[in-house]
Coordinates of C-alpha atoms and ligand atoms in Angstrom, one line a residue:
X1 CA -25.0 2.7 13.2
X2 CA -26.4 5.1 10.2
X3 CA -25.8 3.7 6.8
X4 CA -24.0 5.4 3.7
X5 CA -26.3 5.5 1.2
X6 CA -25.2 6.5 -2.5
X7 CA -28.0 7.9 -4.7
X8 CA -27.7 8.1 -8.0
X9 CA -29.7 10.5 -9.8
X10 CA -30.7 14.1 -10.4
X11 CA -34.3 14.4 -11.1
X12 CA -37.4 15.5 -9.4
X13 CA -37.5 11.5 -8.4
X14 CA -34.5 11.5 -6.9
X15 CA -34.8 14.9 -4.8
X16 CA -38.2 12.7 -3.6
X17 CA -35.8 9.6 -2.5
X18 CA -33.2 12.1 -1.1
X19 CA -36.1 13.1 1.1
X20 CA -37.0 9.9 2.1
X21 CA -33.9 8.8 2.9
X22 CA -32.4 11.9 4.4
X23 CA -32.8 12.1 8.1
X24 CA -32.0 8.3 8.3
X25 CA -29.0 7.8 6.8
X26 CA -25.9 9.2 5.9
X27 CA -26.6 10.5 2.4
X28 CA -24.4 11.0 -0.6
X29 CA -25.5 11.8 -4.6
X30 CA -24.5 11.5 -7.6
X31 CA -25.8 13.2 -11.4
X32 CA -24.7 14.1 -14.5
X33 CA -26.5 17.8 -13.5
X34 CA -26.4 18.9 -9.7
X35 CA -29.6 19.5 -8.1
X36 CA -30.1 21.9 -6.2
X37 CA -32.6 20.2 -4.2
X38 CA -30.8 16.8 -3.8
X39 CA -27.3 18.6 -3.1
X40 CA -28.9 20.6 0.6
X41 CA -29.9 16.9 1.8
X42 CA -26.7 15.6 0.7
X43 CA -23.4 15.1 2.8
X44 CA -21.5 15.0 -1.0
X45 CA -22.6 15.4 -4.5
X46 CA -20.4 14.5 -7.1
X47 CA -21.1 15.4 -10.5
X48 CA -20.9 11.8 -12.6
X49 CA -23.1 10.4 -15.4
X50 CA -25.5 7.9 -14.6
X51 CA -24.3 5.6 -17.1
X52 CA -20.7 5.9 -16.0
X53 CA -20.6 2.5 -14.3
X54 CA -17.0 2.2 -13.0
X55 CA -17.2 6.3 -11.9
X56 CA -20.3 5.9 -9.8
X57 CA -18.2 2.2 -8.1
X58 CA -15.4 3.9 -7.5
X59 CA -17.6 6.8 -5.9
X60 CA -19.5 4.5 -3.9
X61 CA -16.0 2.6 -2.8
X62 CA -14.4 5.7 -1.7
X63 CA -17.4 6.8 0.2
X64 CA -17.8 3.7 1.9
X65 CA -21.0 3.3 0.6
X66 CA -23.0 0.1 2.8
X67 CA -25.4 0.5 0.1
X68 CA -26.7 2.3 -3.5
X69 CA -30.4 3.6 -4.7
X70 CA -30.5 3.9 -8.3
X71 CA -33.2 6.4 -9.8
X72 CA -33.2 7.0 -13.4
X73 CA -33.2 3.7 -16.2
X74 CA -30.3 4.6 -17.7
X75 CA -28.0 3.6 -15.2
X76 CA -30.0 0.7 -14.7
X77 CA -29.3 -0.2 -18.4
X78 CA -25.9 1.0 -18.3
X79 CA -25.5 -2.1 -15.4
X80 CA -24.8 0.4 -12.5
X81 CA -26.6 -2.1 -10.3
X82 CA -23.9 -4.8 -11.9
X83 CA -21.0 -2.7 -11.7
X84 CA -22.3 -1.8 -7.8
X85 CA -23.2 -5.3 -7.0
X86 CA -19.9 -6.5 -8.2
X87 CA -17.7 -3.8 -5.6
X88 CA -19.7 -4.9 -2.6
X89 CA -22.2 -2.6 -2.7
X90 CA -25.4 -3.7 -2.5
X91 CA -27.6 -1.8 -5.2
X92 CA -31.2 -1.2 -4.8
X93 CA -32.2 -1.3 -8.4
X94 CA -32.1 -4.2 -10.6
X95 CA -29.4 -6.0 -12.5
X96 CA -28.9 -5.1 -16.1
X97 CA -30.2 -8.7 -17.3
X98 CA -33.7 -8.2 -14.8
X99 CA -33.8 -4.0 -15.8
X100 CA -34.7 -5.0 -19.8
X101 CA -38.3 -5.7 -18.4
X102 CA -37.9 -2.0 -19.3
X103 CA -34.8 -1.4 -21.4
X104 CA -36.1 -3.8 -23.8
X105 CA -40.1 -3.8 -24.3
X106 CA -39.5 -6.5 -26.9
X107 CA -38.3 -9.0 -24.1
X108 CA -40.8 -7.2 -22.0
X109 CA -43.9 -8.9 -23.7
X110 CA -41.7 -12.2 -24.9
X111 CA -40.9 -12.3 -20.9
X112 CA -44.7 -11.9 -20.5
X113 CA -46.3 -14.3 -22.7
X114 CA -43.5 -17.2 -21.4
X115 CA -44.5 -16.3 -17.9
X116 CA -47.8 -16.6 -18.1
X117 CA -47.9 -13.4 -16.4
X118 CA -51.9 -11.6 -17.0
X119 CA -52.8 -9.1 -18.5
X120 CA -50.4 -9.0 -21.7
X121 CA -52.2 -7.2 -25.1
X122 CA -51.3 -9.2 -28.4
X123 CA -48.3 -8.1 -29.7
X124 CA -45.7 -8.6 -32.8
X125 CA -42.0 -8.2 -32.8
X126 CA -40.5 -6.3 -35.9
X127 CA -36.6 -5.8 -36.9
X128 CA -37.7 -5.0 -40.1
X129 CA -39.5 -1.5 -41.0
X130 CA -41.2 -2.5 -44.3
X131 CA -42.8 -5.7 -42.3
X132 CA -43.8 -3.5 -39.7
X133 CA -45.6 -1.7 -42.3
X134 CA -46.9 -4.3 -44.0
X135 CA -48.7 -5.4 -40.6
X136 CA -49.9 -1.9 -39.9
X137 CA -51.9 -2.3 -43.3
X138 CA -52.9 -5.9 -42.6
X139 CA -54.5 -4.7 -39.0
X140 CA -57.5 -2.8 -39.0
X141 CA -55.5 0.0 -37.4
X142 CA -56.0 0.5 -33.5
X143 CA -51.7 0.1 -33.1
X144 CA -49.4 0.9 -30.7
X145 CA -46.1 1.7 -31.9
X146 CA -43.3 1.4 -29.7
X147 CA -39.8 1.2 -30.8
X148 CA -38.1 -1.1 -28.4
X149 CA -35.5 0.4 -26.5
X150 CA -35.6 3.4 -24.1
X151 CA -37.1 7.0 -25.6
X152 CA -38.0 8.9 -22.5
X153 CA -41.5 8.1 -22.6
X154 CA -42.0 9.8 -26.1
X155 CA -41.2 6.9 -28.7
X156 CA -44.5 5.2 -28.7
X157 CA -47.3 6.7 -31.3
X158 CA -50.8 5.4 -31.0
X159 CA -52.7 4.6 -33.9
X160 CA -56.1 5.8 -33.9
X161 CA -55.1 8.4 -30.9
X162 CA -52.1 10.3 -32.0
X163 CA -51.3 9.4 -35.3
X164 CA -52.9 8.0 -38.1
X165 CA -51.8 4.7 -39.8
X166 CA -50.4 6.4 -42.6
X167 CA -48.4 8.8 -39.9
X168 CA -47.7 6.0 -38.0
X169 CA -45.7 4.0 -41.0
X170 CA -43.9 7.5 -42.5
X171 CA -42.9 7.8 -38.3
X172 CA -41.4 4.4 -38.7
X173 CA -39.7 4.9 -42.1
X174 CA -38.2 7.9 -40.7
X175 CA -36.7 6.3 -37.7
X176 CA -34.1 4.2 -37.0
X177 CA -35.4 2.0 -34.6
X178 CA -33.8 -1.8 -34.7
X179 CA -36.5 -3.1 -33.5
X180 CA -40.6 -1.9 -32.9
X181 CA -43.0 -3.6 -31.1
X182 CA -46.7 -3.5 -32.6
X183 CA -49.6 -4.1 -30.2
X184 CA -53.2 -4.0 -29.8
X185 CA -54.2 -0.6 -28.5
X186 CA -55.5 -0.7 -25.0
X187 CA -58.5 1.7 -24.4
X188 CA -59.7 3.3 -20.6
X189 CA -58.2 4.9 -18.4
X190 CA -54.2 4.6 -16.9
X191 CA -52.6 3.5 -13.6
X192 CA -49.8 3.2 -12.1
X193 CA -48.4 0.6 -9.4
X194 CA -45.1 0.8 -7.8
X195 CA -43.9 -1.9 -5.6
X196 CA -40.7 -2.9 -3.4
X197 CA -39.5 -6.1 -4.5
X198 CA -36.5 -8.1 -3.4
X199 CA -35.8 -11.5 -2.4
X200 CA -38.7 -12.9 -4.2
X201 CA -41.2 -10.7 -2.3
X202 CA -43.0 -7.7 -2.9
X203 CA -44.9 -4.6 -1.0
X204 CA -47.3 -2.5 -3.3
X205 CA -47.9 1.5 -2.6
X206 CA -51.0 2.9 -3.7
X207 CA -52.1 3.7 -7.2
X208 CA -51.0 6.7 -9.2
X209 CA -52.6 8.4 -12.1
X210 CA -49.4 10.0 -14.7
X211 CA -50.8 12.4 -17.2
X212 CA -48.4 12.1 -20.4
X213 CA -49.6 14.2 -22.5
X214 CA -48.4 18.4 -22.5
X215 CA -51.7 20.1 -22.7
X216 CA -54.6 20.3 -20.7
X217 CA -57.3 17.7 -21.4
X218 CA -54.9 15.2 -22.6
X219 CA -54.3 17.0 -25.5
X220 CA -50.4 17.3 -27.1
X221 CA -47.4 15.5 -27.8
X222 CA -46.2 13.1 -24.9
X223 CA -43.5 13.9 -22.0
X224 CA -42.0 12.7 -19.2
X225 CA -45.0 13.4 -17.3
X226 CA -46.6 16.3 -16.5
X227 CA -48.6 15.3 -12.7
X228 CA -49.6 12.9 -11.4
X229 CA -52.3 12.3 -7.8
X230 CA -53.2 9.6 -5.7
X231 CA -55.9 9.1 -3.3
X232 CA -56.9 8.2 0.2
X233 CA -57.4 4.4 -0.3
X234 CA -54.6 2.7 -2.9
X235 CA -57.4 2.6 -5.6
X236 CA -58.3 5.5 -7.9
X237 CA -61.7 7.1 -8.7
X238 CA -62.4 5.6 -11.6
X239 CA -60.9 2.3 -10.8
X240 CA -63.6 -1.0 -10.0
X241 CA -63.0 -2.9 -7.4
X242 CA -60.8 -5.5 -8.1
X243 CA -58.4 -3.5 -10.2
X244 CA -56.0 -2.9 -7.5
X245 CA -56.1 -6.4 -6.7
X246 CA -55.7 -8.0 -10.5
X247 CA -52.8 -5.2 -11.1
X248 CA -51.2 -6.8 -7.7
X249 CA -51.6 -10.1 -9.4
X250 CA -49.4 -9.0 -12.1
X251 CA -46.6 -8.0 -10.2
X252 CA -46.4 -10.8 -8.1
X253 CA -46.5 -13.3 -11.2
X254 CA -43.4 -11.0 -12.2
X255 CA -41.7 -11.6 -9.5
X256 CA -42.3 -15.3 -9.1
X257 CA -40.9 -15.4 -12.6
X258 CA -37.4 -12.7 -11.4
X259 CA -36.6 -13.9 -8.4
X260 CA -33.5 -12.0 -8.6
X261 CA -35.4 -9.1 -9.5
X262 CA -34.2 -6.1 -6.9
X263 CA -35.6 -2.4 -6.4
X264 CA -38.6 -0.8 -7.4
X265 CA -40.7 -2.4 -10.1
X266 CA -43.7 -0.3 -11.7
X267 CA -46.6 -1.5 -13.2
X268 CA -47.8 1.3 -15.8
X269 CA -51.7 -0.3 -16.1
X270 CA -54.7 0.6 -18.6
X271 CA -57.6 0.1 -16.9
X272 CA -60.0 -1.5 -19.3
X273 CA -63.6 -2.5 -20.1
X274 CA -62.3 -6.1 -18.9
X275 CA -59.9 -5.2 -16.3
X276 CA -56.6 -3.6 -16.1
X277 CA -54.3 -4.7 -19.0
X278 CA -49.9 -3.9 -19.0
X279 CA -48.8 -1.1 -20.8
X280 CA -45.7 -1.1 -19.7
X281 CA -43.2 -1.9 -17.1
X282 CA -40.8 0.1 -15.0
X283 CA -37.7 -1.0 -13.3
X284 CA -37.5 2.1 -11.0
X285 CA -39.9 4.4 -9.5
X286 CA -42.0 6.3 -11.8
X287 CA -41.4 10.1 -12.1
X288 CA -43.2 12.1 -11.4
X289 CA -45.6 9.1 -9.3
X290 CA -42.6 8.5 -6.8
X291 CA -43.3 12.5 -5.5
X292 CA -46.5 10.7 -5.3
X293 CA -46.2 7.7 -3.5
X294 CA -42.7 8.8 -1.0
X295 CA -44.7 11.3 0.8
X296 CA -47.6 9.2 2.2
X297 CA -44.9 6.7 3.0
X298 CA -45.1 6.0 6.9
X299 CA -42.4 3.0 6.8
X300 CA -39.4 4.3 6.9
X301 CA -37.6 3.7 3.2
X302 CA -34.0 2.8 4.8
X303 CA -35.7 0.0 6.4
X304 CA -37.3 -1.5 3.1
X305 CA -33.9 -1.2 1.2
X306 CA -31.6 -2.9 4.7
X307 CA -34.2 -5.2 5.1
X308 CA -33.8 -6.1 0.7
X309 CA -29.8 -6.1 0.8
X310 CA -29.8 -8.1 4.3
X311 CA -32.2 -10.9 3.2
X312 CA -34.5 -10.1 5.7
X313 CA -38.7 -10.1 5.2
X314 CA -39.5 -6.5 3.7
X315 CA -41.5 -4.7 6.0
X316 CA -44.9 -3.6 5.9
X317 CA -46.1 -0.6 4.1
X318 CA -47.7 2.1 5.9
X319 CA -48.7 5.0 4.3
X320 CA -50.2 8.5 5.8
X321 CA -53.4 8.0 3.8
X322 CA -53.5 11.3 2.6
X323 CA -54.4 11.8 -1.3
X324 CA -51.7 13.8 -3.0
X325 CA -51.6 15.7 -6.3
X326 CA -48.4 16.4 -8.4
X327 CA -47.7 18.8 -10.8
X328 CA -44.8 20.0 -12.9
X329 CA -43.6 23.7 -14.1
X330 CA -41.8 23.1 -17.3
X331 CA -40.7 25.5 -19.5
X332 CA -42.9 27.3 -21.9
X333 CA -42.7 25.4 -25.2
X334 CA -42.0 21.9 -23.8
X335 CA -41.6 19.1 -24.9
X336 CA -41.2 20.3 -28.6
X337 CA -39.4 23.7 -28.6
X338 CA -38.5 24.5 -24.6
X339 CA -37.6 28.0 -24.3
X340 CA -35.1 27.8 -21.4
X341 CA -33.5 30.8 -19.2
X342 CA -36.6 31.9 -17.0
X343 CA -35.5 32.6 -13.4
X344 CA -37.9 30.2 -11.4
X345 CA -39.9 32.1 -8.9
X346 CA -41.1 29.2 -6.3
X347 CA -39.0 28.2 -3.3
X348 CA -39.8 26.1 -0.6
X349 CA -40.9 28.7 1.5
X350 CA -42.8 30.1 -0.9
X351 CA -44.9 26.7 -1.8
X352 CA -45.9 26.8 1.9
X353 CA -47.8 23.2 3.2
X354 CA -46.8 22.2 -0.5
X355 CA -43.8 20.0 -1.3
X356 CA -41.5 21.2 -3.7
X357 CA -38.9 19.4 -6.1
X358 CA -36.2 20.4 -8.0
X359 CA -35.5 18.2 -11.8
X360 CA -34.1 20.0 -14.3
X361 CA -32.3 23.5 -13.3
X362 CA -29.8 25.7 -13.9
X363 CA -27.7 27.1 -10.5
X364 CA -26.7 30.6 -11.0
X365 CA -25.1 33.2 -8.7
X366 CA -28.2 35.3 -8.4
X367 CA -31.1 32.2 -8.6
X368 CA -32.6 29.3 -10.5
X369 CA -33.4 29.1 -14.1
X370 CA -35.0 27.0 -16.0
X371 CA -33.5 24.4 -18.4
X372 CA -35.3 22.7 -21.4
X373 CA -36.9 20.1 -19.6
X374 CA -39.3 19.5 -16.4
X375 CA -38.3 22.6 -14.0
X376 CA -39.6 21.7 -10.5
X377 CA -42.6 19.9 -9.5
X378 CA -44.9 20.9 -6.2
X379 CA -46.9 18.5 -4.5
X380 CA -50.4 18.7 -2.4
X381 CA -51.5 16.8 0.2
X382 CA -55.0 16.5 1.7
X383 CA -58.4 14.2 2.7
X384 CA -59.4 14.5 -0.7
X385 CA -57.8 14.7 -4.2
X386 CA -59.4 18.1 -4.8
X387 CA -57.7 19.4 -1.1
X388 CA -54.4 17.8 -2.5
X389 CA -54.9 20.4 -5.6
X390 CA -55.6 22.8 -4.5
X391 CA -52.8 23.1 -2.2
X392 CA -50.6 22.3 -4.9
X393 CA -52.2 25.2 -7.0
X394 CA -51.4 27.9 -4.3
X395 CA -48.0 27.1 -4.4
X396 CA -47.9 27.5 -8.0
X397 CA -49.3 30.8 -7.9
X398 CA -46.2 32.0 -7.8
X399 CA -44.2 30.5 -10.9
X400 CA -45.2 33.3 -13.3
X401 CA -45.8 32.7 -17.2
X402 CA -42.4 31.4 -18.7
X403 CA -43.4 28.3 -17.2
X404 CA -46.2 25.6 -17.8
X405 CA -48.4 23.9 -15.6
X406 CA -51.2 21.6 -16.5
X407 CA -53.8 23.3 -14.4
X408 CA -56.0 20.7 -14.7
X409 CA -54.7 17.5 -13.1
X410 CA -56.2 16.8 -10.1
X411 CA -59.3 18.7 -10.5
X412 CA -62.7 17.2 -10.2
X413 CA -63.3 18.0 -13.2
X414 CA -61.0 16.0 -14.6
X415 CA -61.6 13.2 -12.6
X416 CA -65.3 13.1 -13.3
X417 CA -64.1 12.6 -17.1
X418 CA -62.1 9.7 -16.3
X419 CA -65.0 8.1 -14.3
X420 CA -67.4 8.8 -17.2
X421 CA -65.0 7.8 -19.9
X422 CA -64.8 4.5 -17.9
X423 CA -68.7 4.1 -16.9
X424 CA -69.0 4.5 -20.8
X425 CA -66.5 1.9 -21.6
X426 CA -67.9 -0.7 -19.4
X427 CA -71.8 0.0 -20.8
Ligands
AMP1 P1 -44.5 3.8 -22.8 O1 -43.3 4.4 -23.4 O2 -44.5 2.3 -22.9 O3 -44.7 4.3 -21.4 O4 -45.7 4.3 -23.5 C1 -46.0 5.7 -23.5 C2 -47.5 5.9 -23.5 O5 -48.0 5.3 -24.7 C3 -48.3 5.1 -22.4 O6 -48.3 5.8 -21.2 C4 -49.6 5.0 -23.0 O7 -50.4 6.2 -22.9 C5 -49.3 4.8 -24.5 N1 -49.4 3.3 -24.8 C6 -48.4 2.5 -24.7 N2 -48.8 1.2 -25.1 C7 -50.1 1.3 -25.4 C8 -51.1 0.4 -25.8 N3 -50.9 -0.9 -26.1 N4 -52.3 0.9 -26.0 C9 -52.6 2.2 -25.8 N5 -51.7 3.1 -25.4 C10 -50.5 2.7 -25.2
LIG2 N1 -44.2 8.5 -15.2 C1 -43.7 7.7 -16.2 C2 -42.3 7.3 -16.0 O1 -41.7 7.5 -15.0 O2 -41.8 6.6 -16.9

């Protein structure tokens, strides 16, 4: 029997799961913004906000849905996966009440420190901006500011990296944040780890590297993400042994501590002169690291979200062993002032052995044109990281100048800076 599986989500992540999911199931989609991408793998796409709990139920009941993948955090904090759970259909993607170990990165280190769970930086919980400020000038600097609740990725300021104290506090006074968490700023080099977790077990994919930041050499305000690779072992270049390992540590002691935790959880890790250290969880896959990590995935992804909602033992992860390299087109002026309205010139013919993926779009009669965020993102695959890139450079060759593309992720280049920044850490 093929399953009806209800998607919710529009992005770049979500055409990735789409693909995933596609030949094995009987697919249906839902998004505030139809992609194009998504809506071609799709038996139905219905156009309904991700926060809309009771739309996307009633959705999934009318569809017959046997079961629900959630993509993007808002739902998750909107409580799709409650309002999903509670019709019968079994949601991939936690609960509301398990989904603040991101909505809320004030619980998030709370939950940490009370678990016991490694790896946690020392932190302070503010609701009150002139204590927050008064802390910032108690502390010899070397912050990170991060307002609790969701921002996208582009709340937190880091003192000593992007801002200065003094920027830091007028960014704070300026804000209306309820509540800010201030922690000790982590230094090295950042990974991610995404794993499947339900019924109090858990099955890791191999590490990602996310570049946030909009300009080449890690230079500009933050985004979304801008690419992302991953290499032929689950470790990264500039990774020690052992890092993999302690950053599986981590999750598990999560999960001992949710055991009703459901879905993807991701481990954003900073990879530090004494081992990797949280920056952050995730309650879903990462964008852009699940164009990443769905790929290389050998196990088929409809039996690791059956096997979660029927209480069986997750299966084992296979993956192709092939390194990959991610990278976005957004528009020109992105993240700060996108200019939106350039027809995108990449298809996926045109991206060839490349993978491409549709986020943000605009569907017009004659074409595709860019909105003002993330366009599309292409991804390489090869035996090497370099192979991987340049793959997903040729595909790129294509998307002309009113879009953006951080040329240098995936490069050697760029990785021989992360291994150096790292040897130079640990000296
Ligand atoms: P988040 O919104 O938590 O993903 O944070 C966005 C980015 O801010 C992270 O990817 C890091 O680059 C940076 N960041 C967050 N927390 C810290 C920290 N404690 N130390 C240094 N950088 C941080
Ligand atoms: N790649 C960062 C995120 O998905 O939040």
């Amino acid at each position: 029997m093929t399953e009806t599986v209800l998607l919710i989500g529009g992005g770049g992540r979500e055409h990735a799961i789409a693909r995933a999911l596609a030949g094995d199931c009987t697919l249906y989609a839902c998004a505030s913004v139809r992609n194009p991408g998504i809506r071609r793998l799709a038996e139905g796409f219905e156009t309904i906000s991700e926060t809309d709990t009771e739309a996307i139920a009633a959705f999934a009941t009318d569809i017959d849905a046997d079961l629900a993948v959630i993509g993007p955090e808002s739902a998750l904090e909107a409580g799709v996966a409650d309002a999903l759970d509670d019709a019968g259909v079994y949601a991939f993607g936690p609960r509301a009440e398990e989904a603040r170990l991101e909505t809320d990165k004030a619980y998030q280190r709370r939950f940490m420190r009370d678990a016991d769970v490694p790896g946690c930086p020392d932190f302070a919980v503010f609701d009150d901006t002139d204590a927050a400020c008064d802390y910032i000038d108690a502390s010899d600097g070397d912050l990170a500011v991060k307002p609790a609740g969701l921002t996208g990725g582009k709340g937190v300021k880091v003192i000593g990296d992007q801002v200065t104290a003094d920027e830091a506090k007028a960014y704070l006074q300026a804000s209306d944040y309820d509540r800010v968490v201030l922690e000790e700023r982590l230094v090295g080099e950042e990974f991610t780890v995404q794993a499947f977790v339900a019924n109090g077990e858990f099955r890791a994919t191999p590490a990602v590297q996310d570049h946030k930041r909009a300009y080449e050499g890690d230079e500009g305000p933050n985004t979304g993400g801008m690419g992302s690779y991953s290499d032929t072992s689950p470790s990264l270049p500039f990774m020690r042994e052992g890092d993999y390992d302690a950053a599986l540590d981590v999750i598990e002691a999560v999960v001992e501590a949710l055991p009703a935790y459901k879905g993807v959880l991701y481990g954003q890790f900073m990879s530090t002169a004494t081992g990797p250290k949280v920056v952050e969880f995730n309650a879903r896959f990462g964008d852009p690291e699940a164009m990443n990590t769905l790929p290389v995935l050998e196990t088929s992804l409809i039996d690791v979200v059956t096997a979660a909602r029927d209480d069986d033992p997750l299966p084992a992860i296979d993956v192709s062993g092939a390194a990959t390299v991610c990278k976005y087109a957004v528009p020109q002026g992105y993240p700060t002032d996108p200019d939106s309205g350039a027809r995108i010139a990449v298809d996926e013919e045109s991206a060839g052995d490349a993978l491409l993926y549709y986020a943000s779009v605009d569907e017009r009669d004659d074409g595709l044109y860019t909105t003002t965020s993330r366009s599309f993102a292409v991804v390489g695959r090869g035996d090497s990281i370099e192979a991987a890139e340049a793959e997903a450079s040729e595909a790129l060759a294509a998307a002309g100048d009113r879009v953006r593309i951080r040329e240098d992720i995936g490069t050697q280049a760029l990785l021989d800076r992360r291994v150096t920044h790292m040897r130079e850490l640990r000296e």
